Amino acid sequence: MTKFLKLLITSTTLAGFAVVAPAIHAQVQDAVVANVMESETERLNIWFDNKFEEQLAFSPIRQTLLGRRTAYDQIDDFSLEAADRQLAWMRNATAEMKRDFDYEKLMPDAKISWDMWLFRLGQFEAGVPFRQNDYILHQFNGQQSFFPTFLINQHRVASESDMLAFIERLKGSARALDQLLARAQANAKSETRPPRFAYEGVIEQSQKITIGAPFDDGKPSAIWEATEDKLAALVKADTISQARADELKEQARLALTETLKPSYDRIIAWFKQDLPNTKAASFGVSELPNGEAFYNYRLANQTTTALTSEEIHNIGLSEVTRIRTEMEAIKDKVNFKGDLQSFFTFLREDDQFYFSEDDKGAQDYIDTAEKHLAFIKTRLPDFFGTLPKADLVVKRVEPFREQDGAAQHYRSGTPDGSRPGTYYAHLSDMRAMPIHSLEVIAYHEGNPGHHMQSSIAQELTGIPKFRAQGGYIPAFGEGWALYSELLSKEMGAYEDPYSDFGRLTTEIWRAIRLVVDTGLHTKGWSEEKAVAYFLANSPIPETAVRSEVRRYLVMPGQATSYKIGMLKIQELRTKAEKELGDDFDIRGFHDTVLGGGSVPLSILETMVDQWVTKMKAP
């Protein structure tokens, strides 16, 4: 080979290397950066899970709801001092996170976890100035009815030690009720009292809980019946003897009659004593000290947006108008002769739309809901890649907290699926539970609504536990459940046009909430004006409407979360469909929405944007 040829080959090789070298160098740099990000993310996720365990230690109740048997004989501390301790812990943990980890070195999902942690601290901090504005005890799912419900349904007894823990929790519930009463009394001194009907509801529910055996000679109360059932199950399983069961039964009787009942008696006595200080006419929280600022805080807390009350009110008016147009179309489809208001009256009053007003009618309602849920379960795999492990059951609300026309609701199962999720229905007034709305409510509370969202969140393994199991954000959870009502139509539900009208009824119901909640709390609307607006724009029975309006009065802002959340999810789906075109995958979209736990709407948007970017990548 000539010297010239050797030089030519060498030059060509070096030139090729000069081209390739930067690419190799960039790949090495990318690998180094990726390793750093993965390492920092792994360290942070371990830290998050450790902190979740520390935070969970503050709440024995939450531990039980998650299916754990730790601190099984304890009830949470509901004092303000305990809240301060939790806030101090959260502040210290956040300072530690910022000190020990570098946000810029985290993987994208870890950055979302970081942002979620700061969001939760921000929510905690934002509520501190408004503690005296809270209605501590009231008629709508108030804490006075929570403790018996929790012990009956969530505290499982499989051993003698579990039963001893149950008895200790009866006593602990009494202490917690006293703490809550003290807070209600302190807020009353600051002129924070809900309307009179809320006081009357607390008195009535507390009395119902403590009526019957072992409190008197009547039929067994719900809590006593549950106590006897738990003991009988232990005897049947040969876990304890009948003699030991009798001893434990006596301990439970004493805990109920000598510790728990006196706490309820103190609640009843004080609420009766303070009743004359309440206003018989209903009012919004803006009339209370610091009320306007409190309501603005509640809107931000419940919607996770910066929307003003006026903006929310106007969104509601617009949505009511839109949905009424769709209602008119179905009215015409079923050949009803008359205007929409007459159709509403027809749906409220015609017997064909109601089950019988007795226990058989209540069971018919439950059976029909189960049938619809069984159908929708067969359709889930076509719309979701991830399905919940936990089963779903439908139950009637316990007698001591059942209310005519009250909203149905859902309680989560356990992350391991050992306790099912429960959809509860108030069935004391069957004329408040029309058949045409039964199907859509089942989907909202069950699948693909709350049960799917809550169960999938709890069962997630790819994100820190504080996101999967750490709490509920209304705009996300309620927005998803309302979105699920419309999604169910895509899945083949609502074959009966009256059921489809029922779907529109529940959607307009949530749009009405935007109008009514803001009307009550910022525009001086009376309870009667709110009821009249509701009845003019929906076929919902008046009993249910009045229960709804009173719910909004004691839970300001909560009712706005549903429609605001739904509209955001719809907006994100439309945006993703437009950007991805034929590559849009409905299963992937739903798995993305539900795959990060309960999140504020801004973070949900980030998650969907990241998914779209990933789907676009070659």
mmCIF file of N, CA, C and O in Angstrom, residues 172-228:
data_model
loop_
_atom_site.group_PDB
_atom_site.id
_atom_site.type_symbol
_atom_site.label_atom_id
_atom_site.label_comp_id
_atom_site.label_asym_id
_atom_site.label_seq_id
_atom_site.Cartn_x
_atom_site.Cartn_y
_atom_site.Cartn_z
ATOM 1 N N GLY A 172 -63.409 4.986 72.754
ATOM 2 C CA GLY A 172 -62.674 6.036 72.058
ATOM 3 C C GLY A 172 -63.580 6.940 71.240
ATOM 4 O O GLY A 172 -63.316 8.141 71.101
ATOM 5 N N SER A 173 -64.648 6.386 70.712
ATOM 6 C CA SER A 173 -65.602 7.189 69.954
ATOM 7 C C SER A 173 -66.265 8.229 70.847
ATOM 8 O O SER A 173 -66.545 9.353 70.419
ATOM 9 N N ALA A 174 -66.497 7.853 72.085
ATOM 10 C CA ALA A 174 -67.082 8.802 73.036
ATOM 11 C C ALA A 174 -66.143 9.984 73.258
ATOM 12 O O ALA A 174 -66.566 11.147 73.275
ATOM 13 N N ARG A 175 -64.859 9.700 73.421
ATOM 14 C CA ARG A 175 -63.881 10.791 73.596
ATOM 15 C C ARG A 175 -63.838 11.682 72.367
ATOM 16 O O ARG A 175 -63.804 12.914 72.466
ATOM 17 N N ALA A 176 -63.866 11.075 71.180
ATOM 18 C CA ALA A 176 -63.833 11.850 69.941
ATOM 19 C C ALA A 176 -65.073 12.731 69.809
ATOM 20 O O ALA A 176 -64.984 13.891 69.383
ATOM 21 N N LEU A 177 -66.229 12.201 70.169
ATOM 22 C CA LEU A 177 -67.458 12.999 70.109
ATOM 23 C C LEU A 177 -67.384 14.193 71.050
ATOM 24 O O LEU A 177 -67.836 15.295 70.712
ATOM 25 N N ASP A 178 -66.804 13.988 72.212
ATOM 26 C CA ASP A 178 -66.643 15.105 73.150
ATOM 27 C C ASP A 178 -65.718 16.175 72.570
ATOM 28 O O ASP A 178 -65.948 17.381 72.743
ATOM 29 N N GLN A 179 -64.674 15.759 71.883
ATOM 30 C CA GLN A 179 -63.768 16.722 71.252
ATOM 31 C C GLN A 179 -64.484 17.509 70.166
ATOM 32 O O GLN A 179 -64.311 18.735 70.052
ATOM 33 N N LEU A 180 -65.283 16.825 69.358
ATOM 34 C CA LEU A 180 -66.018 17.493 68.292
ATOM 35 C C LEU A 180 -67.069 18.442 68.858
ATOM 36 O O LEU A 180 -67.267 19.545 68.327
ATOM 37 N N LEU A 181 -67.727 18.030 69.935
ATOM 38 C CA LEU A 181 -68.697 18.909 70.576
ATOM 39 C C LEU A 181 -68.020 20.167 71.099
ATOM 40 O O LEU A 181 -68.543 21.278 70.943
ATOM 41 N N ALA A 182 -66.841 20.015 71.688
ATOM 42 C CA ALA A 182 -66.109 21.177 72.205
ATOM 43 C C ALA A 182 -65.778 22.149 71.072
ATOM 44 O O ALA A 182 -65.861 23.377 71.244
ATOM 45 N N ARG A 183 -65.417 21.630 69.915
ATOM 46 C CA ARG A 183 -65.118 22.500 68.765
ATOM 47 C C ARG A 183 -66.381 23.187 68.252
ATOM 48 O O ARG A 183 -66.353 24.371 67.876
ATOM 49 N N ALA A 184 -67.505 22.459 68.230
ATOM 50 C CA ALA A 184 -68.768 23.061 67.809
ATOM 51 C C ALA A 184 -69.169 24.178 68.766
ATOM 52 O O ALA A 184 -69.651 25.238 68.341
ATOM 53 N N GLN A 185 -68.958 23.948 70.042
ATOM 54 C CA GLN A 185 -69.284 24.966 71.044
ATOM 55 C C GLN A 185 -68.401 26.203 70.888
ATOM 56 O O GLN A 185 -68.869 27.343 70.984
ATOM 57 N N ALA A 186 -67.103 25.981 70.639
ATOM 58 C CA ALA A 186 -66.175 27.106 70.454
ATOM 59 C C ALA A 186 -66.559 27.917 69.216
ATOM 60 O O ALA A 186 -66.528 29.161 69.247
ATOM 61 N N ASN A 187 -66.924 27.230 68.136
ATOM 62 C CA ASN A 187 -67.314 27.951 66.925
ATOM 63 C C ASN A 187 -68.614 28.718 67.118
ATOM 64 O O ASN A 187 -68.793 29.810 66.567
ATOM 65 N N ALA A 188 -69.516 28.147 67.923
ATOM 66 C CA ALA A 188 -70.769 28.853 68.214
ATOM 67 C C ALA A 188 -70.496 30.155 68.969
ATOM 68 O O ALA A 188 -71.159 31.177 68.735
ATOM 69 N N LYS A 189 -69.516 30.139 69.861
ATOM 70 C CA LYS A 189 -69.140 31.365 70.580
ATOM 71 C C LYS A 189 -68.601 32.420 69.624
ATOM 72 O O LYS A 189 -68.671 33.624 69.909
ATOM 73 N N SER A 190 -68.048 31.960 68.492
ATOM 74 C CA SER A 190 -67.559 32.882 67.468
ATOM 75 C C SER A 190 -68.649 33.219 66.452
ATOM 76 O O SER A 190 -68.357 33.749 65.367
ATOM 77 N N GLU A 191 -69.907 32.878 66.795
ATOM 78 C CA GLU A 191 -71.079 33.157 65.956
ATOM 79 C C GLU A 191 -71.124 32.319 64.686
ATOM 80 O O GLU A 191 -71.731 32.724 63.689
ATOM 81 N N THR A 192 -70.481 31.148 64.714
ATOM 82 C CA THR A 192 -70.592 30.214 63.597
ATOM 83 C C THR A 192 -71.544 29.094 63.995
ATOM 84 O O THR A 192 -71.176 28.172 64.723
ATOM 85 N N ARG A 193 -72.772 29.243 63.548
ATOM 86 C CA ARG A 193 -73.791 28.214 63.755
ATOM 87 C C ARG A 193 -74.472 27.952 62.419
ATOM 88 O O ARG A 193 -74.813 28.894 61.705
ATOM 89 N N PRO A 194 -74.693 26.693 62.076
ATOM 90 C CA PRO A 194 -75.472 26.411 60.867
ATOM 91 C C PRO A 194 -76.938 26.756 61.108
ATOM 92 O O PRO A 194 -77.347 27.028 62.251
ATOM 93 N N PRO A 195 -77.763 26.730 60.072
ATOM 94 C CA PRO A 195 -79.195 26.974 60.259
ATOM 95 C C PRO A 195 -79.824 25.953 61.211
ATOM 96 O O PRO A 195 -79.276 24.879 61.450
ATOM 97 N N ARG A 196 -80.994 26.281 61.700
ATOM 98 C CA ARG A 196 -81.651 25.475 62.736
ATOM 99 C C ARG A 196 -81.874 24.026 62.310
ATOM 100 O O ARG A 196 -81.753 23.105 63.127
ATOM 101 N N PHE A 197 -82.181 23.794 61.036
ATOM 102 C CA PHE A 197 -82.450 22.423 60.601
ATOM 103 C C PHE A 197 -81.253 21.507 60.836
ATOM 104 O O PHE A 197 -81.418 20.305 61.062
ATOM 105 N N ALA A 198 -80.042 22.057 60.784
ATOM 106 C CA ALA A 198 -78.846 21.242 61.011
ATOM 107 C C ALA A 198 -78.781 20.804 62.470
ATOM 108 O O ALA A 198 -78.413 19.663 62.771
ATOM 109 N N TYR A 199 -79.131 21.707 63.383
ATOM 110 C CA TYR A 199 -79.185 21.346 64.805
ATOM 111 C C TYR A 199 -80.217 20.243 65.024
ATOM 112 O O TYR A 199 -79.973 19.264 65.731
ATOM 113 N N GLU A 200 -81.371 20.416 64.418
ATOM 114 C CA GLU A 200 -82.441 19.428 64.581
ATOM 115 C C GLU A 200 -82.016 18.071 64.038
ATOM 116 O O GLU A 200 -82.344 17.025 64.622
ATOM 117 N N GLY A 201 -81.260 18.071 62.930
ATOM 118 C CA GLY A 201 -80.779 16.815 62.364
ATOM 119 C C GLY A 201 -79.783 16.119 63.275
ATOM 120 O O GLY A 201 -79.815 14.886 63.418
ATOM 121 N N VAL A 202 -78.877 16.879 63.890
ATOM 122 C CA VAL A 202 -77.907 16.290 64.812
ATOM 123 C C VAL A 202 -78.617 15.672 66.009
ATOM 124 O O VAL A 202 -78.295 14.555 66.439
ATOM 125 N N ILE A 203 -79.587 16.374 66.540
ATOM 126 C CA ILE A 203 -80.351 15.868 67.695
ATOM 127 C C ILE A 203 -81.077 14.576 67.317
ATOM 128 O O ILE A 203 -81.014 13.560 68.034
ATOM 129 N N GLU A 204 -81.766 14.583 66.168
ATOM 130 C CA GLU A 204 -82.536 13.409 65.736
ATOM 131 C C GLU A 204 -81.636 12.203 65.505
ATOM 132 O O GLU A 204 -81.937 11.092 65.971
ATOM 133 N N GLN A 205 -80.533 12.391 64.805
ATOM 134 C CA GLN A 205 -79.638 11.267 64.517
ATOM 135 C C GLN A 205 -79.009 10.728 65.795
ATOM 136 O O GLN A 205 -78.885 9.510 65.965
ATOM 137 N N SER A 206 -78.615 11.606 66.704
ATOM 138 C CA SER A 206 -78.005 11.160 67.963
ATOM 139 C C SER A 206 -79.006 10.377 68.799
ATOM 140 O O SER A 206 -78.648 9.387 69.451
ATOM 141 N N GLN A 207 -80.245 10.802 68.760
ATOM 142 C CA GLN A 207 -81.281 10.065 69.488
ATOM 143 C C GLN A 207 -81.522 8.695 68.869
ATOM 144 O O GLN A 207 -81.681 7.699 69.596
ATOM 145 N N LYS A 208 -81.534 8.621 67.538
ATOM 146 C CA LYS A 208 -81.763 7.336 66.874
ATOM 147 C C LYS A 208 -80.658 6.334 67.203
ATOM 148 O O LYS A 208 -80.917 5.137 67.343
ATOM 149 N N ILE A 209 -79.435 6.822 67.305
ATOM 150 C CA ILE A 209 -78.299 5.938 67.597
ATOM 151 C C ILE A 209 -78.441 5.308 68.974
ATOM 152 O O ILE A 209 -78.061 4.146 69.190
ATOM 153 N N THR A 210 -79.020 6.048 69.918
ATOM 154 C CA THR A 210 -79.067 5.590 71.315
ATOM 155 C C THR A 210 -80.462 5.149 71.743
ATOM 156 O O THR A 210 -80.795 5.169 72.929
ATOM 157 N N ILE A 211 -81.280 4.760 70.789
ATOM 158 C CA ILE A 211 -82.604 4.209 71.087
ATOM 159 C C ILE A 211 -82.575 2.706 70.837
ATOM 160 O O ILE A 211 -82.028 2.240 69.837
ATOM 161 N N GLY A 212 -83.183 1.920 71.730
ATOM 162 C CA GLY A 212 -83.209 0.465 71.615
ATOM 163 C C GLY A 212 -82.159 -0.168 72.514
ATOM 164 O O GLY A 212 -81.331 0.512 73.121
ATOM 165 N N ALA A 213 -82.179 -1.509 72.574
ATOM 166 C CA ALA A 213 -81.211 -2.223 73.412
ATOM 167 C C ALA A 213 -79.789 -1.918 72.928
ATOM 168 O O ALA A 213 -79.555 -1.770 71.727
ATOM 169 N N PRO A 214 -78.827 -1.780 73.824
ATOM 170 C CA PRO A 214 -78.914 -1.960 75.278
ATOM 171 C C PRO A 214 -79.235 -0.678 76.032
ATOM 172 O O PRO A 214 -79.144 -0.647 77.268
ATOM 173 N N PHE A 215 -79.620 0.378 75.280
ATOM 174 C CA PHE A 215 -79.872 1.670 75.923
ATOM 175 C C PHE A 215 -81.229 1.724 76.602
ATOM 176 O O PHE A 215 -81.437 2.491 77.535
ATOM 177 N N ASP A 216 -82.188 0.910 76.104
ATOM 178 C CA ASP A 216 -83.504 0.820 76.707
ATOM 179 C C ASP A 216 -84.057 -0.579 76.434
ATOM 180 O O ASP A 216 -83.331 -1.456 75.975
ATOM 181 N N ASP A 217 -85.330 -0.779 76.674
ATOM 182 C CA ASP A 217 -85.928 -2.106 76.526
ATOM 183 C C ASP A 217 -86.458 -2.382 75.118
ATOM 184 O O ASP A 217 -87.146 -3.395 74.907
ATOM 185 N N GLY A 218 -86.161 -1.517 74.179
ATOM 186 C CA GLY A 218 -86.666 -1.694 72.821
ATOM 187 C C GLY A 218 -85.898 -2.740 72.032
ATOM 188 O O GLY A 218 -85.031 -3.450 72.563
ATOM 189 N N LYS A 219 -86.215 -2.837 70.739
ATOM 190 C CA LYS A 219 -85.509 -3.754 69.854
ATOM 191 C C LYS A 219 -84.040 -3.341 69.776
ATOM 192 O O LYS A 219 -83.696 -2.183 70.003
ATOM 193 N N PRO A 220 -83.142 -4.272 69.449
ATOM 194 C CA PRO A 220 -81.713 -3.936 69.413
ATOM 195 C C PRO A 220 -81.423 -2.743 68.498
ATOM 196 O O PRO A 220 -81.935 -2.671 67.381
ATOM 197 N N SER A 221 -80.614 -1.826 68.987
ATOM 198 C CA SER A 221 -80.147 -0.723 68.152
ATOM 199 C C SER A 221 -79.203 -1.284 67.093
ATOM 200 O O SER A 221 -78.726 -2.421 67.202
ATOM 201 N N ALA A 222 -78.896 -0.474 66.086
ATOM 202 C CA ALA A 222 -78.014 -0.940 65.012
ATOM 203 C C ALA A 222 -76.636 -1.317 65.547
ATOM 204 O O ALA A 222 -76.061 -2.337 65.155
ATOM 205 N N ILE A 223 -76.099 -0.537 66.458
ATOM 206 C CA ILE A 223 -74.758 -0.819 66.982
ATOM 207 C C ILE A 223 -74.779 -2.053 67.881
ATOM 208 O O ILE A 223 -73.817 -2.840 67.893
ATOM 209 N N TRP A 224 -75.856 -2.281 68.595
ATOM 210 C CA TRP A 224 -75.950 -3.464 69.450
ATOM 211 C C TRP A 224 -76.168 -4.724 68.622
ATOM 212 O O TRP A 224 -75.584 -5.781 68.903
ATOM 213 N N GLU A 225 -76.966 -4.610 67.580
ATOM 214 C CA GLU A 225 -77.176 -5.750 66.687
ATOM 215 C C GLU A 225 -75.851 -6.166 66.046
ATOM 216 O O GLU A 225 -75.540 -7.353 65.938
ATOM 217 N N ALA A 226 -75.055 -5.178 65.629
ATOM 218 C CA ALA A 226 -73.748 -5.477 65.044
ATOM 219 C C ALA A 226 -72.827 -6.127 66.063
ATOM 220 O O ALA A 226 -72.065 -7.051 65.744
ATOM 221 N N THR A 227 -72.883 -5.651 67.304
ATOM 222 C CA THR A 227 -72.054 -6.231 68.371
ATOM 223 C C THR A 227 -72.396 -7.698 68.575
ATOM 224 O O THR A 227 -71.509 -8.561 68.655
ATOM 225 N N GLU A 228 -73.671 -7.992 68.660
ATOM 226 C CA GLU A 228 -74.111 -9.378 68.860
ATOM 227 C C GLU A 228 -73.719 -10.253 67.661
ATOM 228 O O GLU A 228 -73.302 -11.406 67.838
#
